[in-house]
Structure formats: structure tokens, C-alpha cells
Coordinates of C-alpha atoms and ligand atoms in Angstrom, one line a residue:
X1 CA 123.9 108.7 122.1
X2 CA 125.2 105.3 123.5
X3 CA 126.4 102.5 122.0
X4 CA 128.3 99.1 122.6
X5 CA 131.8 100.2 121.9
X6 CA 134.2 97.0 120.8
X7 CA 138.4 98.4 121.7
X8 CA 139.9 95.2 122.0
X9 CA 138.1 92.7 120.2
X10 CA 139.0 89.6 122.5
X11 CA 135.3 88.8 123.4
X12 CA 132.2 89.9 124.6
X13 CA 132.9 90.7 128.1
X14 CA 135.6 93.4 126.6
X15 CA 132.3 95.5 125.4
X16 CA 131.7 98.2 127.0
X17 CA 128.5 100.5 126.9
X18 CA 129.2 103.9 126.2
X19 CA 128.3 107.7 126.0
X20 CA 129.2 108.6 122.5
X21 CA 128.5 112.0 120.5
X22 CA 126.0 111.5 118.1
X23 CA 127.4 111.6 114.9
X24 CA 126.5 114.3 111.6
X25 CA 125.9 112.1 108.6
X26 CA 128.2 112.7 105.6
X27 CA 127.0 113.3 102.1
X28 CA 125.7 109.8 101.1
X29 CA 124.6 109.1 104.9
X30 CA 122.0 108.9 106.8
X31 CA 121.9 109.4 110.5
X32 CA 119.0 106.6 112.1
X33 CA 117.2 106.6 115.8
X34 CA 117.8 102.4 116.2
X35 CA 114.5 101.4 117.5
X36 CA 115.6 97.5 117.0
X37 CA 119.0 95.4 116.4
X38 CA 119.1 91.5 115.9
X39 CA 121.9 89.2 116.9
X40 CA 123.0 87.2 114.2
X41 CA 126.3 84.8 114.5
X42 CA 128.6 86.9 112.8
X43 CA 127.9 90.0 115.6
X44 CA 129.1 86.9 118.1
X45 CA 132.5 86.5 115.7
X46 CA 133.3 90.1 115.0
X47 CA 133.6 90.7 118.7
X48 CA 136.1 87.9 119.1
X49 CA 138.3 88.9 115.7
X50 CA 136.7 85.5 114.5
X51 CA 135.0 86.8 111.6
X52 CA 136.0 87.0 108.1
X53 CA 135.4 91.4 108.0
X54 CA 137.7 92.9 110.9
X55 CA 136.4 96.3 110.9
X56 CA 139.0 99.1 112.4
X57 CA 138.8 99.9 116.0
X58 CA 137.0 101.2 117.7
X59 CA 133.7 99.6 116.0
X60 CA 130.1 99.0 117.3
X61 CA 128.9 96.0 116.7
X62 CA 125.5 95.0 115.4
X63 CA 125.2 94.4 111.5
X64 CA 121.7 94.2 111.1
X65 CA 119.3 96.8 112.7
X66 CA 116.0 99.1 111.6
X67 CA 115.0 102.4 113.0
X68 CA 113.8 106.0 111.8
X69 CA 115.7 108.2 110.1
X70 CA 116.8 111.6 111.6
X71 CA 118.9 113.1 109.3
X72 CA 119.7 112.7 105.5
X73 CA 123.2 113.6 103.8
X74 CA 123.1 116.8 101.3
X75 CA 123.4 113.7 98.1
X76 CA 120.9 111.3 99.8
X77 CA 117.2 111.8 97.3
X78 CA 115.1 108.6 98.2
X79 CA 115.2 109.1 102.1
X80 CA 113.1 112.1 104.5
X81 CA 114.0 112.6 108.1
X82 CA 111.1 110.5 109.6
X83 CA 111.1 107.6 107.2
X84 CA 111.6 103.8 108.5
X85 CA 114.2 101.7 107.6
X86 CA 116.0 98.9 107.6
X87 CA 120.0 98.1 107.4
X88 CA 122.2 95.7 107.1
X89 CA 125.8 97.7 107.4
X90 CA 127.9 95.2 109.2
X91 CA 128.1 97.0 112.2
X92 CA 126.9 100.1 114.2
X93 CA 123.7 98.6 115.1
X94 CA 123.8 97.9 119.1
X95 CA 123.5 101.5 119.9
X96 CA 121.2 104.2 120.6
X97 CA 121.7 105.9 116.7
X98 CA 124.0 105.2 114.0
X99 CA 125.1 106.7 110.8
X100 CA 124.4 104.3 107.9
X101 CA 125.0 104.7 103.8
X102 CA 122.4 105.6 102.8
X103 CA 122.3 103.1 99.6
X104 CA 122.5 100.3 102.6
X105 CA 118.9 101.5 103.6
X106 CA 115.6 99.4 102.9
X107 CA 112.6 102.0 103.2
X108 CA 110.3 100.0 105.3
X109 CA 106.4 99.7 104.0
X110 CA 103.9 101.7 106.2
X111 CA 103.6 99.4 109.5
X112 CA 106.1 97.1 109.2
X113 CA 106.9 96.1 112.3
X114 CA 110.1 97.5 113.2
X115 CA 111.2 94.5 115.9
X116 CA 110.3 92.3 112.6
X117 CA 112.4 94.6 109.8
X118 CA 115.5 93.9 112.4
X119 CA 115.7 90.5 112.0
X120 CA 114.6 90.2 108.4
X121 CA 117.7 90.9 106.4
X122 CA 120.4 88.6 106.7
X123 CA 118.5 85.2 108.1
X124 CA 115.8 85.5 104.9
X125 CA 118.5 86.6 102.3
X126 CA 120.8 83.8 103.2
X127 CA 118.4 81.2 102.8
X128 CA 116.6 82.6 100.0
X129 CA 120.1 82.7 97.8
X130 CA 121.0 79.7 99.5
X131 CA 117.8 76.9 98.9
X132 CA 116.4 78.7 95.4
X133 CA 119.0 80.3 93.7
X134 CA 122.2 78.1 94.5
X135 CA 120.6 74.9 95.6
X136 CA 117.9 75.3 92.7
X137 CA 114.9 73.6 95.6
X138 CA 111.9 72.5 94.0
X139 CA 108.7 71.6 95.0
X140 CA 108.6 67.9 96.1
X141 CA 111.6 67.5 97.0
X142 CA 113.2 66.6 100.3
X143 CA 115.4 69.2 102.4
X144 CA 117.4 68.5 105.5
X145 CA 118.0 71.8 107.6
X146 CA 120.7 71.0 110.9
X147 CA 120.8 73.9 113.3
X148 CA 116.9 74.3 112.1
X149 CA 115.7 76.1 115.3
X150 CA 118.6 78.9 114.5
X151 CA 118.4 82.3 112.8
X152 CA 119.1 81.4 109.6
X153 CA 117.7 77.7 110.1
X154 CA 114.2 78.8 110.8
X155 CA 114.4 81.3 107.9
X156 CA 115.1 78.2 105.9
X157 CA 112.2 76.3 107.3
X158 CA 109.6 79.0 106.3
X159 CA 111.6 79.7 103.0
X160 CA 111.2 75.5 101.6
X161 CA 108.2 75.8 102.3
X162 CA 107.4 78.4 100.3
X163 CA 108.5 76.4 97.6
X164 CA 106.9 73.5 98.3
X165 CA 109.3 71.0 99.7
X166 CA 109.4 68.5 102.3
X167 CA 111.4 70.0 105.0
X168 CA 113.2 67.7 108.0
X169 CA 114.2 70.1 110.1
X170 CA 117.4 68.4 112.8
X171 CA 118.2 70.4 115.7
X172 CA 120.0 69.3 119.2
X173 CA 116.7 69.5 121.8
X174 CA 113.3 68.1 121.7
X175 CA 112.1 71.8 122.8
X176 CA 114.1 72.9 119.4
X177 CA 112.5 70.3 117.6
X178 CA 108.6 71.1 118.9
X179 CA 109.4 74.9 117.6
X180 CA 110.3 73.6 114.2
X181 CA 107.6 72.3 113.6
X182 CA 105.5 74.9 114.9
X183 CA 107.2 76.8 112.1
X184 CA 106.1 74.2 109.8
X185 CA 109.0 71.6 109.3
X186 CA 107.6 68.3 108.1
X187 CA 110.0 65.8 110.3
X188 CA 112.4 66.7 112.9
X189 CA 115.5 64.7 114.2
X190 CA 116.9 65.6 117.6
X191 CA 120.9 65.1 116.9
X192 CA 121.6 64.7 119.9
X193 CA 119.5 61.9 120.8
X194 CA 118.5 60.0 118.0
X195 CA 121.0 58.6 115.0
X196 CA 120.6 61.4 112.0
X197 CA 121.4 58.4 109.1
X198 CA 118.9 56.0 110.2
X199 CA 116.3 58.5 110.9
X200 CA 117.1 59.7 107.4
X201 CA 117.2 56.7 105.8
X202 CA 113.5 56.4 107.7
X203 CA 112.1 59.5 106.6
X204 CA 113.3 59.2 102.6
X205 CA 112.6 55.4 102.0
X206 CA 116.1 55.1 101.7
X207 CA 116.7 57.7 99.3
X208 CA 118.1 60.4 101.1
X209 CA 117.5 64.1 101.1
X210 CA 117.9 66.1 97.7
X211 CA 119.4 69.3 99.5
X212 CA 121.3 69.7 102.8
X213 CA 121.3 72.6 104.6
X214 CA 124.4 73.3 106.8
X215 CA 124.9 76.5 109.0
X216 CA 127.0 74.2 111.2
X217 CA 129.7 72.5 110.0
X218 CA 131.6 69.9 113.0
X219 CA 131.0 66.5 113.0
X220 CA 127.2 66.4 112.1
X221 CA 128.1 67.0 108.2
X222 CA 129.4 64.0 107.4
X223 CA 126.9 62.0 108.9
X224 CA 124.8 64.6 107.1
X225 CA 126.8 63.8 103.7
X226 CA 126.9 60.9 103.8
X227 CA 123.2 60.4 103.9
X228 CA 122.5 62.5 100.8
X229 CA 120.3 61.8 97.7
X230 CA 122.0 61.0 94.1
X231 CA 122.7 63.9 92.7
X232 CA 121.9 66.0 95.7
X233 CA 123.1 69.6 96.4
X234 CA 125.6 70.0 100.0
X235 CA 125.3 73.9 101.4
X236 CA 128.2 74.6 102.7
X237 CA 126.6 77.9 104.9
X238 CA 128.6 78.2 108.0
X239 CA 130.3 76.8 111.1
X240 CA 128.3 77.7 113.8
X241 CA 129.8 74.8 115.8
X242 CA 133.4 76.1 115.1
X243 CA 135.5 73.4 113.5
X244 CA 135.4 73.7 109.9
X245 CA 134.5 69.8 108.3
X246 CA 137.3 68.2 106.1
X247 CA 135.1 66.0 104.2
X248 CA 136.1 62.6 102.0
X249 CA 135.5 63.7 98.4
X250 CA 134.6 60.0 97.4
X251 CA 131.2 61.0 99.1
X252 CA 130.8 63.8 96.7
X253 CA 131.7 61.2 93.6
X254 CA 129.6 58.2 94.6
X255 CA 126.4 60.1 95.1
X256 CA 127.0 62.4 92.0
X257 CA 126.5 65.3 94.1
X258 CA 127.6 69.3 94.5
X259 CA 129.2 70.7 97.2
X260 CA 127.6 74.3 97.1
X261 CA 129.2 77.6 98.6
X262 CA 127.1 79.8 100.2
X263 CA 128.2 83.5 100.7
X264 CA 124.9 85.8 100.9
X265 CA 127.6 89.5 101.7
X266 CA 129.4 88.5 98.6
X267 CA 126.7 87.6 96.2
X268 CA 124.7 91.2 97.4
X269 CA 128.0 92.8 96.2
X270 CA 128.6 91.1 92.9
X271 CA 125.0 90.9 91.9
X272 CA 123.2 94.0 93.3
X273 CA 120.0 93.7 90.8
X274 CA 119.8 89.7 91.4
X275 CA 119.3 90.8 95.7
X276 CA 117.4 93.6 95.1
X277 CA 115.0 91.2 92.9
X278 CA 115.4 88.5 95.9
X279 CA 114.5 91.0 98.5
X280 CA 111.4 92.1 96.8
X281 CA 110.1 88.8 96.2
X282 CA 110.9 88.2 100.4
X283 CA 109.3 91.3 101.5
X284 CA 105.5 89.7 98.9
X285 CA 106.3 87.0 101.3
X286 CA 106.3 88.8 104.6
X287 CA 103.4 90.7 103.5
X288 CA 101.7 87.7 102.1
X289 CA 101.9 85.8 105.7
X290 CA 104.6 83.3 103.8
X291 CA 107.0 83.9 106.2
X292 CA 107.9 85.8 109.5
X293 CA 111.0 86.0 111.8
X294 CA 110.3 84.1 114.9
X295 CA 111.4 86.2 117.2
X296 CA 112.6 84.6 120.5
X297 CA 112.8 87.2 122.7
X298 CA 113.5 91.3 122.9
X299 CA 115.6 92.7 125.2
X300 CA 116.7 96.4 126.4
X301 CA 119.7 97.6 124.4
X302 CA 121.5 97.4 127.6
X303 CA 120.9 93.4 128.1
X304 CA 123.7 92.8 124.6
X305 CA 125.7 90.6 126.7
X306 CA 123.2 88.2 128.4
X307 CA 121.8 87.7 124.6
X308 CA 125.4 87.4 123.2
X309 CA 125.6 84.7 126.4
X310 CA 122.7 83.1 125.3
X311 CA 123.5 82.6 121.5
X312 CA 126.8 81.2 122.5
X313 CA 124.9 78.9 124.6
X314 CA 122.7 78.0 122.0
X315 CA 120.2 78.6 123.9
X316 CA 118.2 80.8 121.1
X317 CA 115.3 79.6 118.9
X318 CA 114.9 82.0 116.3
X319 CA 116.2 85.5 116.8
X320 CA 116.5 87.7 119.9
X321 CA 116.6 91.4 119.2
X322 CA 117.7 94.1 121.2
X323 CA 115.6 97.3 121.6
X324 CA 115.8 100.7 122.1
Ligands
NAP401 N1 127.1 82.0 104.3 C1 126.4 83.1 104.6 O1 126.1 83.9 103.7 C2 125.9 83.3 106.0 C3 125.0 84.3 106.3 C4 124.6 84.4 107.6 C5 125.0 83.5 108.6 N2 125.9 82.5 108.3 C6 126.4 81.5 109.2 O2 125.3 80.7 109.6 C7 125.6 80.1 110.9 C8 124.3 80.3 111.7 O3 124.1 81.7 111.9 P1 122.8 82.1 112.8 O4 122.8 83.6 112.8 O5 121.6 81.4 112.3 O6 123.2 81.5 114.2 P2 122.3 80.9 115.4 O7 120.9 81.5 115.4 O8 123.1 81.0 116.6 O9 122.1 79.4 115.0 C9 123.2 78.5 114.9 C10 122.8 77.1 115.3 O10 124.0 76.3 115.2 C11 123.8 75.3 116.1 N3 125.1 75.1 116.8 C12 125.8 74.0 116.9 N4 126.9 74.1 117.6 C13 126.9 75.4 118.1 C14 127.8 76.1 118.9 N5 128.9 75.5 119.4 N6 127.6 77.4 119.2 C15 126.5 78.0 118.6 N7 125.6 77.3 117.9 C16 125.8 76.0 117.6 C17 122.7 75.6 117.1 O11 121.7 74.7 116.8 P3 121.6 73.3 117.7 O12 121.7 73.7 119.1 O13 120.2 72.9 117.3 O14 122.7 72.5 117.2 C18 122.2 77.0 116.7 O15 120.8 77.1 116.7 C19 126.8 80.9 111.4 O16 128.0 80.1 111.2 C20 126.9 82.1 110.5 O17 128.2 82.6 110.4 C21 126.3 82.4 107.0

């Protein structure tokens, strides 16, 4: 097998792509033939000892992947050699096969598209938890997504929809903007060019927006605060733009609002039943047409570091998967 093998985790250009023997799965393992791995913004932090998990060295990256299953452990029951499935094991993925637990493993229905299963996972599964079961979204009401045109951002867009809100979608180019709303965002605000509290003010009469949606963090979110509706609920969901916002708390008091954690790994963990239930209701969706990754490019296994470069450019709309 080969793989992208991570020794020194100091950065992207420190991967190197390897010849590797092909691991035997262990009991409660399962050995898969990656046919597809997604980049999501953690893979981009793991590599640089940025992220929150620090795995032991020497890793693979590439947390999110799907593929067909070789070979099965001597305990694992609800998976045949041949089966398709999707994973989302924190690492492993940017590689030619990996071995997986097997309890980590989403049986794939027949035809799902495998390029599609890849890049499912994580973006859907954040948003979901994030918008419907800590933000509580409803149907009429207004949600501002920033960093719409990214992975987890156009999840979001397809996801409030779903529901029935009204979805502003703010991004930093026009061309990110003209996707969003090919995917179905109401409004768009290009925050790079336009003022995101007037435009708000514009777009709600005034009011503000009842959820915001923020995968970014950095200066944007108190503007973004700032702007929100009486009783409104902040997601705090990352900091794709690196600094982490220190935020006046009189904001939180005057508009009677919530400041809302959002940790998608953690709630899987702690409430296995609730995101097995949340993953069943995203994959009616999928099948139903509600919602599909937009996928912004695929690119050969080999290319990881160009898409790594482009991400940290963010130069991505959607998701770019690697393929095998
Ligand atoms: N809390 C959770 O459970 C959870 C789960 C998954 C991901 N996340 C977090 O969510 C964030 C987004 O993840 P993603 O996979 O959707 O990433 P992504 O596809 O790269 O999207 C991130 C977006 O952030 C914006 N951005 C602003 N400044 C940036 C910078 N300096 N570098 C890169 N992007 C920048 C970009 O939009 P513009 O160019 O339009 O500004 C970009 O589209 C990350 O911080 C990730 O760690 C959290």
C-alpha cells in the first residue's frame, strides 16, 4: 500500500508519500481499499500539531474517507469483505488502504456514490448537531452562515433549508457568493467588500438574525455579534481564520442571547444513539435529494498537497476529495 506518512508534524510540506505494508486487521477491525478521502480543516491542523487530537507518530492523515472492505476482524458480524463503507476515524484516510474499527464504519446503501460518502460525514454531522439540535433552528427564522462557501458552511446552507429558514449565507468573494446561492442561500454578503452590519440590518428590517453560524472566528464575529436578533443563539463552531475571538459579554446580555458550543467528535462520543438517530435522518436526506456535498474538485491521491495548498488558500468552495 501507500499512504501520506506525517513524522514530524511541522506542516504539510513534511508529508511524505510512502510505500507501507499493508496492514492485517485486528479483531474488531476492518481492513478498507480507500477509493475516496475528503479534506476537511482539522486534516490541515493535525499536520501542523494545531489540532485539538495529536495522534502518535508516525500517523496518516485523513479523518474522513469511504471505500470497500477487504478484510473483516475474527469479532467483526455486520461487515463482508466487499461491502462499502464509509469512516470517519480521525486519521488513516490519505492512503491507498487503511485499517479502521470496525464500529467506526457506516455500511454504505447500494450505489451511493462513493466520492459523495467521503465528504458526507463530518461537514453534514456538524451542522446538523449544530443548527437543529443545539441551535434549536426553526422554520422562518433567519440564519447567518460566515465562511458559507466552506465545507461545513455549505453543509449548513443545504441543512437550514431543510428546515425551512431563511439562510444569508456571507462569504469573502463574489465567486463564493454566486455558489451559495446556487446551493440555495436566500441572501449573500461578500465580507470582504460590503459592510456585514448594515447589510444585516438590510436584510432583517433591523431585526437581526435569530442564529449565527460561525466556523470562523477572527474579527468577522463581533461584527457578526453584534448584529444578532433578541434572544438569538451564537455558534461558536471553529476558527478557521486562526485567532480565537475574545468577545464583550455585554453583547451576550443586551440582546438576551446564548453563546452556543459546538463540538460534533464529542457529542458522537457522549451521545452515540442521539448521532446514530442524526445520521439516519441525514442519509433520508441524501437519498431524498435534500442535500448533497458539493464537491469542488477530485484529485489523485498523489495531488494531497496542492489540495492541502489550496484549502489553506481558501481557495475551496465546498469539498475537494482525493481519490484513489
Ligand atoms: N466544532 C466542530 O464540531 C467542528 C467540526 C468540523 C469542523 N469544524 C471547524 O470548522 C471550521 C471550518 O471547517 P471546514 O472543513 O468547513 O473548512 P473549509 O472548508 O476550509 O472552510 C473554512 C472557511 O473559513 C473561511 N476562512 C476565513 N479565514 C480563513 C483562513 N485564514 N484560512 C482558511 N479558511 C478561512 C473561508 O471562507 P471565506 O474565504 O469565505 O472567508 C473558508 O471557506 C474549521 O475551523 C474546523 O476546525 C468544527
Amino acid at each position: 500500500m501507500r499512504a501520506w506518512l506525517c513524522e514530524n508534524p511541522i506542516g504539510v510540506d513534511a508529508l511524505q508519500w510512502k510505500s507501507l505494508d499493508t496492514p492485517e486487521p485486528g479483531p474488531n477491525e476492518v481492513l478498507i481499499a480507500v477509493k475516496a478521502a475528503s479534506l476537511n480543516f482539522p486534516d490541515l491542523l493535525i499536520v501542523q500539531n494545531k489540532y485539538q487530537m495529536k495522534p502518535p507518530l508516525p500517523f496518516v492523515p485523513g479523518a474522513e474517507y469511504a471505500g470497500v472492505v477487504e478484510a473483516v476482524g475474527a469479532n467483526v458480524k455486520h461487515l463482508v469483505a466487499g461491502q462499502s463503507v464509509a469512516c470517519l476515524s480521525g486519521t488513516g484516510g490519505f492512503g491507498t488502504h487503511v485499517v479502521a474499527p470496525a464500529a467506526l464504519c457506516v455500511p454504505l446503501p447500494p450505489n451511493f456514490p462513493l466520492v459523495d460518502a467521503a465528504a458526507f460525514i463530518m461537514t453534514y454531522a456538524t451542522s446538523h448537531h449544530a443548527l437543529i439540535d443545539r441551535a434549536a433552528l426553526k422554520s422562518g427564522e433567519t440564519v447567518l452562515l460566515l465562511g458559507a462557501a466552506g465545507g461545513v458552511g455549505t453543509a449548513a446552507i443545504q441543512i437550514a433549508k431543510a428546515v425551512g429558514a431563511t439562510v444569508i449565507a456571507a462569504a469573502s468573494t463574489d465567486a463564493k457568493c454566486a455558489a451559495c446561492t446556487q446551493l440555495g442561500a436566500d441572501h449573500v454578503i461578500n465580507y470582504t467588500t460590503e459592510n456585514l452590519r448594515d447589510r444585516l440590518k438590510e436584510l432583517t428590517q433591523g431585526q437581526g438574525p435569530n442564529v449565527v453560524y460561525d466556523p470562523v472566528g477572527g474579527d468577522i464575529a463581533e461584527a457578526a455579534l453584534r448584529s444578532i436578533a433578541w434572544r438569538g443563539r451564537y455558534l461558536v463552531v471553529g476558527f478557521a481564520a486562526g485567532p480565537i475571538p475574545a468577545l464583550p459579554w455585554n453583547l451576550v446580555l443586551l440582546k438576551g442571547a446564548s453563546l452556543v458550543g459546538v463540538f460534533w467528535g464529542e457529542f458522537a462520543k457522549r451521545q452515540p444513539k442521539d448521532n446514530a438517530a442524526m445520521m439516519g435522518e441525514l442519509i433520508i436526506w441524501y437519498l431524498q435529494g435534500k442535500i448533497k456535498p458539493h464537491i469542488d474538485a477530485t484529485l489523485p491521491m498523489s495531488e494531497l498537497k496542492h489540495a492541502f495548498q489550496r484549502m489553506g488558500q481558501r481557495d475551496v468552495v465546498g469539498k475537494l476529495v482525493m481519490v484513489n
